């Protein structure tokens, strides 16, 4: 999958063995974006500032991940 390759594949690329395992790069990008966004919505007690922000953060994280893949 050239547009969304594995982020952390294992294998022997020098020996023509297809890499396996790991997560897709899109998921890695989304996780990094989400972690960054959460720094602004987590309170000092560790709770979310708004209870309904979960779905919004996930959706935005994947929008950012898709943009990163497109730019890549």
Tab-separated table of C-alpha atoms in Angstrom, residues 24-62:
chain	number	residue	atom	x	y	z
A	24	UNK	CA	-0.034	1.975	9.072
A	25	UNK	CA	1.596	5.354	8.692
A	26	UNK	CA	-1.822	7.075	8.668
A	27	UNK	CA	-2.579	5.649	12.127
A	28	UNK	CA	0.838	6.726	13.411
A	29	UNK	CA	0.354	10.263	12.076
A	30	UNK	CA	-3.158	10.437	13.589
A	31	UNK	CA	-1.883	9.271	16.966
A	32	UNK	CA	0.836	11.905	16.978
A	33	UNK	CA	-1.626	14.622	15.968
A	34	UNK	CA	-4.103	13.476	18.616
A	35	UNK	CA	-1.452	13.488	21.333
A	36	UNK	CA	-0.565	17.044	20.417
A	37	UNK	CA	-4.210	18.158	20.435
A	38	UNK	CA	-4.857	16.547	23.802
A	39	UNK	CA	-2.299	18.787	25.473
A	40	UNK	CA	-4.786	21.613	25.021
A	41	UNK	CA	-7.926	19.838	26.284
A	42	UNK	CA	-6.705	17.887	29.305
A	43	UNK	CA	-7.167	19.598	32.659
A	44	UNK	CA	-4.729	19.530	35.560
A	45	UNK	CA	-6.639	16.618	37.093
A	46	UNK	CA	-6.151	14.576	33.924
A	47	UNK	CA	-9.822	14.742	32.942
A	48	UNK	CA	-11.069	16.060	29.621
A	49	UNK	CA	-12.105	19.678	29.685
A	50	UNK	CA	-15.233	18.718	27.697
A	51	UNK	CA	-16.808	15.289	27.690
A	52	UNK	CA	-17.847	15.445	24.026
A	53	UNK	CA	-14.410	16.300	22.662
A	54	UNK	CA	-13.308	12.680	22.079
A	55	UNK	CA	-14.962	12.167	18.683
A	56	UNK	CA	-13.965	15.632	17.495
A	57	UNK	CA	-10.320	15.053	18.391
A	58	UNK	CA	-10.234	11.676	16.637
A	59	UNK	CA	-11.860	13.084	13.498
A	60	UNK	CA	-9.472	16.028	13.377
A	61	UNK	CA	-6.475	13.763	14.008
A	62	UNK	CA	-7.310	11.707	10.922
